[in-house]
Each structure stands twice: as structure tokens, then as C-alpha cells.
Short mmCIF file of C-alpha atoms and ligand atoms in Angstrom, two decimals:
data_model
loop_
_atom_site.label_atom_id
_atom_site.label_comp_id
_atom_site.label_asym_id
_atom_site.label_seq_id
_atom_site.Cartn_x
_atom_site.Cartn_y
_atom_site.Cartn_z
CA MET A 279 -45.21 -27.25 12.25
CA ILE A 280 -41.76 -28.79 11.82
CA LYS A 281 -42.01 -32.56 11.27
CA VAL A 282 -39.21 -34.24 13.24
CA GLY A 283 -37.97 -37.84 13.29
CA VAL A 284 -35.60 -39.26 15.90
CA VAL A 285 -33.09 -41.90 14.79
CA GLY A 286 -31.53 -43.72 17.77
CA TYR A 287 -33.79 -44.00 20.79
CA GLY A 288 -31.37 -44.28 23.73
CA THR A 289 -30.25 -41.95 26.54
CA ILE A 290 -30.37 -38.79 24.43
CA GLY A 291 -32.93 -39.87 21.80
CA LYS A 292 -35.71 -40.67 24.27
CA ARG A 293 -35.25 -37.34 26.03
CA VAL A 294 -35.21 -35.39 22.77
CA ALA A 295 -38.37 -37.20 21.61
CA ASP A 296 -40.19 -36.30 24.85
CA ALA A 297 -39.05 -32.68 24.53
CA ILE A 298 -40.30 -32.50 20.92
CA LEU A 299 -43.73 -33.66 22.12
CA LEU A 300 -43.88 -30.55 24.35
CA GLN A 301 -43.27 -28.04 21.52
CA ASP A 302 -46.26 -26.33 19.88
CA ASP A 303 -44.33 -25.78 16.64
CA MET A 304 -43.12 -29.39 16.13
CA ASN A 305 -44.65 -32.75 15.33
CA LEU A 306 -42.83 -35.92 16.36
CA VAL A 307 -43.23 -38.19 13.32
CA GLY A 308 -41.76 -41.11 15.26
CA VAL A 309 -38.58 -42.84 16.38
CA THR A 310 -36.49 -45.69 15.04
CA ALA A 311 -36.12 -49.01 16.84
CA ASN A 312 -32.75 -50.63 16.34
CA THR A 313 -33.73 -53.54 18.52
CA TYR A 314 -36.72 -54.39 20.72
CA ASN A 315 -36.31 -53.44 24.40
CA TYR A 316 -38.08 -51.74 27.33
CA ARG A 317 -37.40 -48.30 25.83
CA ILE A 318 -39.23 -49.13 22.60
CA LYS A 319 -42.02 -50.83 24.55
CA THR A 320 -42.43 -47.65 26.65
CA ALA A 321 -42.34 -45.37 23.60
CA ALA A 322 -45.09 -47.42 21.94
CA GLN A 323 -47.16 -47.31 25.14
CA LYS A 324 -46.85 -43.49 25.09
CA GLY A 325 -48.26 -43.46 21.55
CA ILE A 326 -44.96 -42.65 19.80
CA LYS A 327 -44.81 -44.20 16.32
CA ILE A 328 -42.10 -46.82 15.88
CA PHE A 329 -40.13 -47.23 12.64
CA PRO A 330 -37.75 -50.21 12.82
CA MET A 331 -34.30 -50.29 11.30
CA LEU A 332 -33.38 -53.58 9.62
CA ILE A 333 -33.64 -55.91 12.62
CA LEU A 334 -32.01 -59.31 12.54
CA ASP A 335 -33.61 -60.66 15.74
CA ASP A 336 -35.19 -64.12 15.50
CA GLU A 337 -38.55 -62.76 16.56
CA PRO A 338 -39.84 -59.93 14.31
CA ILE A 339 -40.37 -56.65 16.19
CA GLU A 340 -43.89 -56.32 14.76
CA ASP A 341 -44.87 -59.33 16.93
CA LYS A 342 -44.04 -57.19 19.99
CA VAL A 343 -45.06 -53.60 19.15
CA ALA A 344 -47.16 -51.96 16.45
CA ILE A 345 -44.93 -50.47 13.78
CA ALA A 346 -45.74 -47.46 11.61
CA GLY A 347 -43.43 -48.20 8.69
CA SER A 348 -39.80 -48.64 7.74
CA ALA A 349 -37.02 -46.31 8.89
CA ASP A 350 -36.93 -44.99 5.30
CA ALA A 351 -40.56 -43.94 5.70
CA LEU A 352 -39.62 -41.98 8.84
CA ILE A 353 -36.89 -40.11 6.95
CA GLU A 354 -39.22 -39.43 4.02
CA GLU A 355 -41.98 -38.01 6.25
CA SER A 356 -39.66 -35.74 8.29
CA ASP A 357 -38.39 -32.20 7.67
CA VAL A 358 -35.60 -32.61 10.22
CA ILE A 359 -34.01 -35.77 11.65
CA VAL A 360 -32.35 -35.75 15.07
CA ASP A 361 -29.74 -38.50 14.91
CA CYS A 362 -29.01 -39.80 18.42
CA THR A 363 -27.18 -42.98 17.47
CA PRO A 364 -23.87 -43.95 19.13
CA LYS A 365 -20.59 -42.31 18.07
CA ASP A 366 -19.65 -42.72 14.38
CA ILE A 367 -23.04 -44.12 13.28
CA GLY A 368 -24.47 -40.64 12.71
CA ARG A 369 -21.64 -39.94 10.28
CA LYS A 370 -22.57 -43.10 8.32
CA ASN A 371 -26.25 -42.13 8.39
CA LYS A 372 -25.49 -38.71 6.87
CA ARG A 373 -25.45 -40.15 3.33
CA TRP A 374 -28.94 -41.59 3.99
CA TYR A 375 -30.27 -38.16 4.99
CA GLU A 376 -28.59 -36.52 2.00
CA ASN A 377 -30.27 -39.02 -0.34
CA TYR A 378 -33.67 -38.01 1.03
CA GLY A 379 -32.81 -34.30 1.07
CA VAL A 380 -33.68 -34.07 4.77
CA LYS A 381 -31.91 -31.79 7.27
CA ALA A 382 -30.23 -33.50 10.23
CA ILE A 383 -28.99 -32.75 13.72
CA PHE A 384 -26.09 -34.91 14.96
CA GLN A 385 -24.68 -35.37 18.48
CA GLY A 386 -21.33 -34.59 20.05
CA GLY A 387 -19.96 -38.13 19.65
CA GLU A 388 -19.57 -37.42 15.94
CA SER A 389 -16.45 -35.65 14.70
CA SER A 390 -16.83 -31.93 14.16
CA ASP A 391 -16.92 -32.07 10.35
CA VAL A 392 -20.30 -33.91 10.31
CA GLY A 393 -22.17 -30.62 10.71
CA ARG A 394 -21.83 -27.12 12.14
CA SER A 395 -21.13 -27.19 15.88
CA PHE A 396 -23.95 -25.64 17.87
CA VAL A 397 -24.70 -24.23 21.33
CA ALA A 398 -27.87 -22.14 21.14
CA GLN A 399 -26.84 -19.20 23.33
CA CYS A 400 -23.43 -18.95 21.59
CA ASN A 401 -24.04 -19.27 17.85
CA TYR A 402 -27.71 -19.95 16.93
CA GLU A 403 -27.89 -17.05 14.48
CA LYS A 404 -24.70 -18.09 12.64
CA ILE A 405 -25.91 -21.67 12.24
CA CYS A 406 -29.54 -20.81 11.34
CA GLY A 407 -30.66 -22.48 8.10
CA SER A 408 -27.82 -25.06 8.01
CA ASP A 409 -28.64 -28.50 6.59
CA PHE A 410 -26.38 -30.36 9.04
CA ILE A 411 -25.87 -29.26 12.63
CA ARG A 412 -23.87 -30.95 15.38
CA VAL A 413 -25.02 -30.39 18.97
CA VAL A 414 -21.67 -30.56 20.77
CA SER A 415 -21.06 -32.99 23.65
CA CYS A 416 -22.40 -32.55 27.16
CA ASN A 417 -18.99 -31.37 28.42
CA THR A 418 -18.42 -28.96 25.54
CA THR A 419 -21.94 -27.57 25.97
CA GLY A 420 -21.23 -26.95 29.67
CA LEU A 421 -17.93 -25.21 28.96
CA CYS A 422 -19.41 -23.09 26.16
CA ARG A 423 -22.40 -21.87 28.20
CA THR A 424 -20.37 -20.41 31.07
CA LEU A 425 -17.31 -19.31 29.07
CA HIS A 426 -19.45 -17.52 26.48
CA ALA A 427 -21.19 -15.58 29.28
CA LEU A 428 -17.81 -14.53 30.73
CA ASP A 429 -16.30 -13.70 27.36
CA SER A 430 -19.27 -11.53 26.40
CA LYS A 431 -18.74 -9.34 29.46
CA TYR A 432 -14.96 -9.55 30.07
CA SER A 433 -12.61 -10.62 27.30
CA ILE A 434 -11.15 -13.98 28.22
CA GLU A 435 -7.36 -14.12 27.84
CA GLY A 436 -7.06 -17.85 28.52
CA VAL A 437 -8.78 -20.83 30.14
CA HIS A 438 -7.55 -24.00 31.76
CA ALA A 439 -10.26 -26.50 32.59
CA THR A 440 -10.13 -30.01 34.05
CA MET A 441 -13.06 -32.32 33.37
CA VAL A 442 -13.79 -34.93 36.04
CA ARG A 443 -15.97 -37.24 33.99
CA ARG A 444 -18.59 -39.75 35.01
CA ALA A 445 -17.60 -43.29 34.09
CA ALA A 446 -20.90 -44.37 32.48
CA ASP A 447 -24.57 -43.43 32.35
CA PRO A 448 -26.64 -44.78 35.27
CA TRP A 449 -28.34 -47.55 33.27
CA ASP A 450 -25.08 -48.73 31.66
CA ILE A 451 -23.76 -52.02 33.08
CA ARG A 452 -20.88 -52.38 30.63
CA HIS A 453 -18.55 -49.42 31.17
CA GLY A 454 -16.32 -48.26 34.01
CA PRO A 455 -14.08 -47.69 35.87
CA ILE A 456 -15.70 -49.00 39.03
CA ASN A 457 -12.61 -48.69 41.23
CA ALA A 458 -10.03 -46.45 39.60
CA ILE A 459 -9.34 -42.92 38.44
CA VAL A 460 -8.41 -42.94 34.77
CA PRO A 461 -6.52 -39.98 33.32
CA THR A 462 -6.88 -39.00 29.67
CA LEU A 463 -3.35 -39.57 28.40
CA SER A 464 -3.31 -36.90 25.73
CA LEU A 465 -2.94 -33.16 26.02
CA PRO A 466 -5.08 -31.25 25.53
CA SER A 467 -8.10 -33.51 26.00
CA HIS A 468 -10.46 -33.24 23.00
CA HIS A 469 -12.78 -30.86 24.88
CA GLY A 470 -10.71 -27.68 24.43
CA PRO A 471 -10.42 -28.05 20.64
CA ASP A 472 -14.14 -28.91 20.57
CA VAL A 473 -15.04 -25.67 22.42
CA ARG A 474 -13.20 -23.82 19.64
CA THR A 475 -15.55 -25.28 17.03
CA VAL A 476 -18.21 -23.06 18.70
CA LEU A 477 -16.08 -20.21 20.10
CA PRO A 478 -13.09 -20.20 17.70
CA HIS A 479 -11.24 -17.24 19.23
CA LEU A 480 -11.10 -18.68 22.76
CA GLU A 481 -7.68 -19.77 24.15
CA VAL A 482 -8.78 -22.86 26.08
CA PHE A 483 -6.71 -25.81 27.26
CA THR A 484 -8.36 -28.86 28.81
CA THR A 485 -7.33 -31.97 30.71
CA SER A 486 -9.63 -34.76 31.80
CA LEU A 487 -10.01 -37.87 33.93
CA SER A 488 -12.78 -40.42 34.55
CA VAL A 489 -14.03 -41.40 38.00
CA PRO A 490 -16.41 -44.08 39.34
CA THR A 491 -19.67 -42.14 39.33
CA THR A 492 -22.63 -42.21 36.93
CA ILE A 493 -24.71 -39.15 37.69
CA MET A 494 -22.81 -36.03 36.58
CA HIS A 495 -19.51 -34.63 35.34
CA MET A 496 -17.67 -31.91 37.29
CA HIS A 497 -15.48 -29.20 35.73
CA SER A 498 -12.82 -27.19 37.52
CA LEU A 499 -12.12 -23.96 35.64
CA ILE A 500 -9.40 -21.31 35.88
CA VAL A 501 -10.15 -18.35 33.63
CA ASP A 502 -7.83 -15.40 32.95
CA LEU A 503 -9.94 -12.29 32.45
CA ASP A 504 -8.90 -8.93 31.03
CA ARG A 505 -9.46 -7.17 34.36
CA GLU A 506 -9.84 -7.75 38.10
CA VAL A 507 -13.37 -8.74 39.08
CA GLU A 508 -15.32 -9.20 42.28
CA LYS A 509 -16.81 -12.59 43.10
CA ASP A 510 -20.30 -11.06 43.44
CA GLU A 511 -20.20 -9.68 39.87
CA ILE A 512 -19.48 -13.17 38.56
CA ILE A 513 -22.26 -14.75 40.60
CA ASP A 514 -24.61 -12.07 39.32
CA LEU A 515 -23.53 -12.74 35.72
CA PHE A 516 -24.05 -16.50 36.01
CA SER A 517 -27.38 -16.01 37.83
CA ASN A 518 -28.56 -14.04 34.80
CA THR A 519 -27.22 -16.49 32.20
CA THR A 520 -29.78 -18.81 30.65
CA ARG A 521 -29.28 -22.54 31.21
CA VAL A 522 -26.84 -21.89 34.05
CA ARG A 523 -27.99 -22.40 37.65
CA ILE A 524 -26.25 -21.21 40.82
CA VAL A 525 -26.45 -23.84 43.58
CA LYS A 526 -25.41 -23.31 47.18
CA ASN A 527 -23.94 -25.21 50.09
CA ALA A 528 -26.16 -22.85 52.12
CA ASP A 529 -29.17 -24.73 50.67
CA GLY A 530 -27.61 -28.10 51.54
CA ILE A 531 -26.43 -28.80 48.00
CA ARG A 532 -22.91 -30.06 48.59
CA SER A 533 -22.50 -32.68 45.89
CA THR A 534 -23.66 -33.93 42.51
CA ALA A 535 -25.83 -36.45 44.37
CA GLU A 536 -27.76 -33.60 45.99
CA ILE A 537 -28.12 -31.77 42.67
CA ILE A 538 -29.84 -34.81 41.16
CA GLU A 539 -32.02 -35.23 44.26
CA TYR A 540 -32.94 -31.52 43.93
CA ALA A 541 -33.81 -32.08 40.24
CA LYS A 542 -36.20 -34.85 41.32
CA ASP A 543 -37.71 -32.66 44.06
CA ILE A 544 -38.47 -29.80 41.66
CA GLY A 545 -40.29 -32.32 39.48
CA ASN A 546 -37.93 -32.56 36.53
CA PRO A 547 -38.74 -35.63 34.40
CA ARG A 548 -36.28 -38.52 34.93
CA GLY A 549 -34.53 -36.37 37.60
CA ASP A 550 -32.84 -34.40 34.79
CA MET A 551 -30.90 -31.17 35.40
CA PRO A 552 -30.41 -29.52 31.99
CA GLU A 553 -28.84 -26.37 33.47
CA ILE A 554 -25.11 -26.24 34.19
CA CYS A 555 -24.83 -25.96 37.99
CA ILE A 556 -22.17 -23.67 39.49
CA TRP A 557 -21.57 -23.73 43.22
CA GLU A 558 -21.71 -20.20 44.58
CA GLU A 559 -19.11 -21.06 47.22
CA THR A 560 -16.60 -22.27 44.60
CA VAL A 561 -16.52 -18.98 42.70
CA GLY A 562 -13.31 -17.19 43.66
CA THR A 563 -10.98 -14.58 42.26
CA ALA A 564 -7.29 -13.75 42.63
CA GLY A 565 -6.43 -10.63 40.65
CA LYS A 566 -7.56 -11.26 37.08
CA LYS A 567 -7.91 -15.02 37.66
CA LEU A 568 -11.35 -16.54 38.18
CA PHE A 569 -11.98 -20.01 39.63
CA TYR A 570 -15.20 -22.02 39.73
CA LEU A 571 -16.57 -25.56 39.79
CA GLN A 572 -19.54 -26.57 37.67
CA ALA A 573 -21.53 -29.80 37.43
CA VAL A 574 -22.92 -31.09 34.15
CA HIS A 575 -25.80 -33.55 33.87
CA GLN A 576 -24.60 -35.47 30.84
CA GLU A 577 -27.95 -37.08 30.03
CA SER A 578 -29.91 -33.84 29.74
CA ASP A 579 -27.90 -30.64 29.17
CA VAL A 580 -27.89 -31.20 25.39
CA VAL A 581 -31.67 -31.78 25.19
CA PRO A 582 -32.68 -28.07 24.98
CA GLU A 583 -29.84 -27.58 22.48
CA ASN A 584 -31.35 -30.25 20.22
CA ILE A 585 -34.74 -28.53 20.34
CA ASP A 586 -33.18 -25.17 19.42
CA ALA A 587 -31.09 -26.86 16.72
CA ILE A 588 -34.31 -28.16 15.10
CA ARG A 589 -35.66 -24.59 14.90
CA ALA A 590 -32.27 -23.34 13.67
CA ALA A 591 -32.20 -26.00 10.92
CA ALA A 592 -35.74 -25.09 9.89
CA ALA A 593 -34.91 -21.36 10.24
CA SER A 594 -38.35 -21.02 11.80
CA CYS A 595 -37.50 -18.28 14.35
CA GLY A 596 -34.63 -16.36 15.93
CA ALA A 597 -32.40 -17.43 18.82
CA GLN A 598 -34.16 -15.54 21.60
CA GLU A 599 -37.60 -16.82 20.67
CA SER A 600 -36.40 -20.40 20.32
CA ILE A 601 -34.50 -20.38 23.63
CA ARG A 602 -37.52 -18.84 25.39
CA LYS A 603 -39.94 -21.42 23.99
CA THR A 604 -37.62 -24.32 24.80
CA ASN A 605 -36.92 -23.07 28.32
CA GLU A 606 -40.62 -22.54 29.08
CA THR A 607 -41.64 -25.99 27.90
CA LEU A 608 -38.78 -27.78 29.64
CA ASN A 609 -38.97 -25.77 32.89
CA ILE A 610 -35.43 -24.42 32.45
CA CYS A 611 -34.13 -21.25 34.11
P1 LIG B 1139 -27.23 -44.77 23.67
O1 LIG B 1139 -26.36 -45.95 23.50
O2 LIG B 1139 -27.88 -44.53 24.98
O3 LIG B 1139 -28.37 -44.77 22.57
C1 LIG B 1139 -28.11 -44.99 21.22
C2 LIG B 1139 -29.35 -45.62 20.59
O4 LIG B 1139 -29.12 -45.78 19.19
C3 LIG B 1139 -29.68 -47.00 21.17
O5 LIG B 1139 -31.06 -47.06 21.41
C4 LIG B 1139 -29.27 -47.95 20.04
O6 LIG B 1139 -30.09 -49.12 20.01
C5 LIG B 1139 -29.52 -47.10 18.81
N1 LIG B 1139 -28.75 -47.48 17.64
C6 LIG B 1139 -27.55 -48.12 17.59
N2 LIG B 1139 -27.17 -48.29 16.33
C7 LIG B 1139 -28.13 -47.73 15.55
C8 LIG B 1139 -28.32 -47.59 14.15
N3 LIG B 1139 -27.41 -48.05 13.29
N4 LIG B 1139 -29.44 -46.98 13.70
C9 LIG B 1139 -30.37 -46.52 14.57
N5 LIG B 1139 -30.26 -46.64 15.90
C10 LIG B 1139 -29.14 -47.23 16.38
O7 LIG B 1139 -26.32 -43.51 23.25
P2 LIG B 1139 -26.44 -42.03 23.81
O8 LIG B 1139 -25.73 -41.95 25.11
O9 LIG B 1139 -27.84 -41.56 23.70
O10 LIG B 1139 -25.49 -41.26 22.78
C11 LIG B 1139 -25.96 -40.85 21.50
C12 LIG B 1139 -25.10 -39.71 21.02
O11 LIG B 1139 -25.21 -38.62 21.95
C13 LIG B 1139 -23.59 -40.00 20.92
O12 LIG B 1139 -23.05 -39.24 19.87
C14 LIG B 1139 -23.07 -39.48 22.25
O13 LIG B 1139 -21.70 -39.15 22.20
C15 LIG B 1139 -23.93 -38.25 22.43
N6 LIG B 1139 -24.08 -37.80 23.81
C16 LIG B 1139 -24.25 -38.68 24.81
C17 LIG B 1139 -24.35 -38.22 26.10
C18 LIG B 1139 -24.48 -39.15 27.27
O14 LIG B 1139 -23.98 -38.82 28.33
N7 LIG B 1139 -25.14 -40.27 27.15
C19 LIG B 1139 -24.30 -36.84 26.36
C20 LIG B 1139 -24.19 -35.95 25.30
C21 LIG B 1139 -24.06 -36.44 24.02
#
């Protein structure tokens, strides 16, 4: 059993913790509490052990929930830490993990030198056994999953992708825009270079903009392939690619809103959709050019990657076995 601690119990951390609880080869040692809130209250009610960081609130957290020990105790008891703290804090925490000699998984908000960039279906075997792994961002994960599938079958000569990004997560009352479209004023956006930390040979150029929505990102891709292809071949390829889901207007799925409603209807916890969703009707070809639109559920697509990254860090099994186990437990196609 791999003993895993989660540091940072927010959007990603709470989902990763729940996913760890479903694995038969992992024990969740517990999670940190940076402050007391409804998330920590819920975790404690579920029986998850709480290890507070140094909290400067007036009222001590132990007056509100039972605590299992200090955050240092969590690090000491764990084989692998999944750090899900906000951007740049993981980098600072790395020294802490090094001092305890514990392996750590970081998230995509950290810069790429914090650990080896990881997307399970692209580079699990290369990363296996690493002390520090970085699960790339939700957008980079989405790009890597579909581009890797294409590149494995047809050599990709070049990619241009535009990311239409959600403004904030649904619970977040602080960020926007709420009535504007905000372009990223640098070229390329950081996503293309980030894809190359996983797929270094890929010629990929990205642009991005933020829009007033909270539920998903949308990517518009133009891919130059090494040969002419039929639309049906591409749909077949994506249908057979793990963690990619074909959705259809023919089923009444016409928008990101309907994808999330569908995720709720199929019983996914929190209405999560960890697969990258490609609309069948948006797949098109013109000579060697391929076009498609894909939707990315930012809160959940990296969750299976974190579970596979734990096994990769522990070098406990190969890529295929890990992906199979993760998919089965999280109901992923
Ligand atoms: P979040 O704000 O929802 O959660 C972060 C949690 O960390 C909060 O509970 C906060 O209290 C806690 N925290 C803050 N400082 C801490 C500290 N010093 N020590 C311990 N805990 C601390 O953030 P998130 O959206 O879950 O993002 C976490 C990471 O995942 C970031 O790198 C982000 O870029 C990445 N990521 C986020 C998304 C997304 O859409 N939310 C998607 C993919 C990757």
C-alpha cells in the first residue's frame, strides 16, 4: 500500500483525496487544513484525518474539528505527498518534502522545473520512479491527450490551438471577467511551451482568451498531419483513446452546460467530467488539415493523472495497469 498525504485541500486536493480513497493499493494518511472552512468540516465528517498547517486564526482549529497531528506528522507518515496548494506555494513546499525525503506530486500552476511534467498516457514509463512529478495543467493535459493520440498514428507536422478559458471555478466569487472577453496578450500563450514539456518534439503554437463562464474550457484545434485523413478515421481514433470522450449534437449535447448536466446524469461525483470531450460534429478535415473542438473540465481532468502519478512516483506498476485501475475506480472511459 502506498501511503499518500494531500497538502492543500481545495478544488483539486479534495477530488484527489476522494480518488485516493477508492484505490486498493493506496492509503490516504490525511489532508492538511490551511484554514477552517466547510471543506475541512466535510473532510472530517467523512473520516479523513486532518493535519493543520500553522494556523493564525483567533479560534484554534482543534476547537472545531478533531486533528490527527501537525502537517509535519503528515509528511513524515507519507510515502508520497500530492501538493495541491495554489500556484507557487508547491515550489516553496518542495524544500520541506526534500527535508523529509518524501516523494511529491505538484500541480500545473507550478513552473515546469519543479518536477517532471506528466500525462499518464503520454509519458508514464519515462517518469516512473521520479522523486518529483508535476501533473501539468488542465489545459495542457487536454491538449496532450488528444495530440498524443494523433501523433502516435499520424506524425503531426504542426498544431495551432486556441484556448477559450473559463474565468473562474464555480465556487470562486473573487475572479472574473463577468462581462468581458480577455485576450492573453502574449504569443504564444504558455500552453504550447507547456505541452512541449511532455511531448518535446511537437510543433505547437497556442493562443488563449478568457470568457465569462465557470464550468469548462473549450479548445479549438487545427492540426497539420503528414497525410490526408477521413473524418471517420479520426472519430474512430478518439473513440478508442483513453480519457477522451466523443460527444454528439445528435444526443442533444450542444454545449459545455449539457456536458456537465450529462456528467451529473451518469452519476459522476460532483458532476465531474474527467474525460476530454470532443464533439463528433466539429471534427473536420481539409486535405492534411484536421479541425476539432474539445471541452475540458478544469476541476477534474487532472484527477486521474494525479492517481497515476502517485503510482509512477512509487514505481509500483506499469502505465497500462495504473491507467486501467484508475479508470475502473473513477468510472472513466
Ligand atoms: P484552490 O485555491 O481551490 O485550493 C488550494 C488549497 O490550498 C486551499 O484549500 C488553500 O486553503 C490551501 N492552501 C493555501 N496555501 C496553503 C499552504 N501554504 N499550505 C497548505 N495549503 C494551502 O486551488 P486549486 O484550484 O485546487 O489549485 C491547486 C493547484 O492545481 C494549482 O497549481 C492550480 O494551478 C492547479 N490546477 C487547478 C485547476 C483548477 O481549475 N482549479 C485545474 C488544474 C490544475
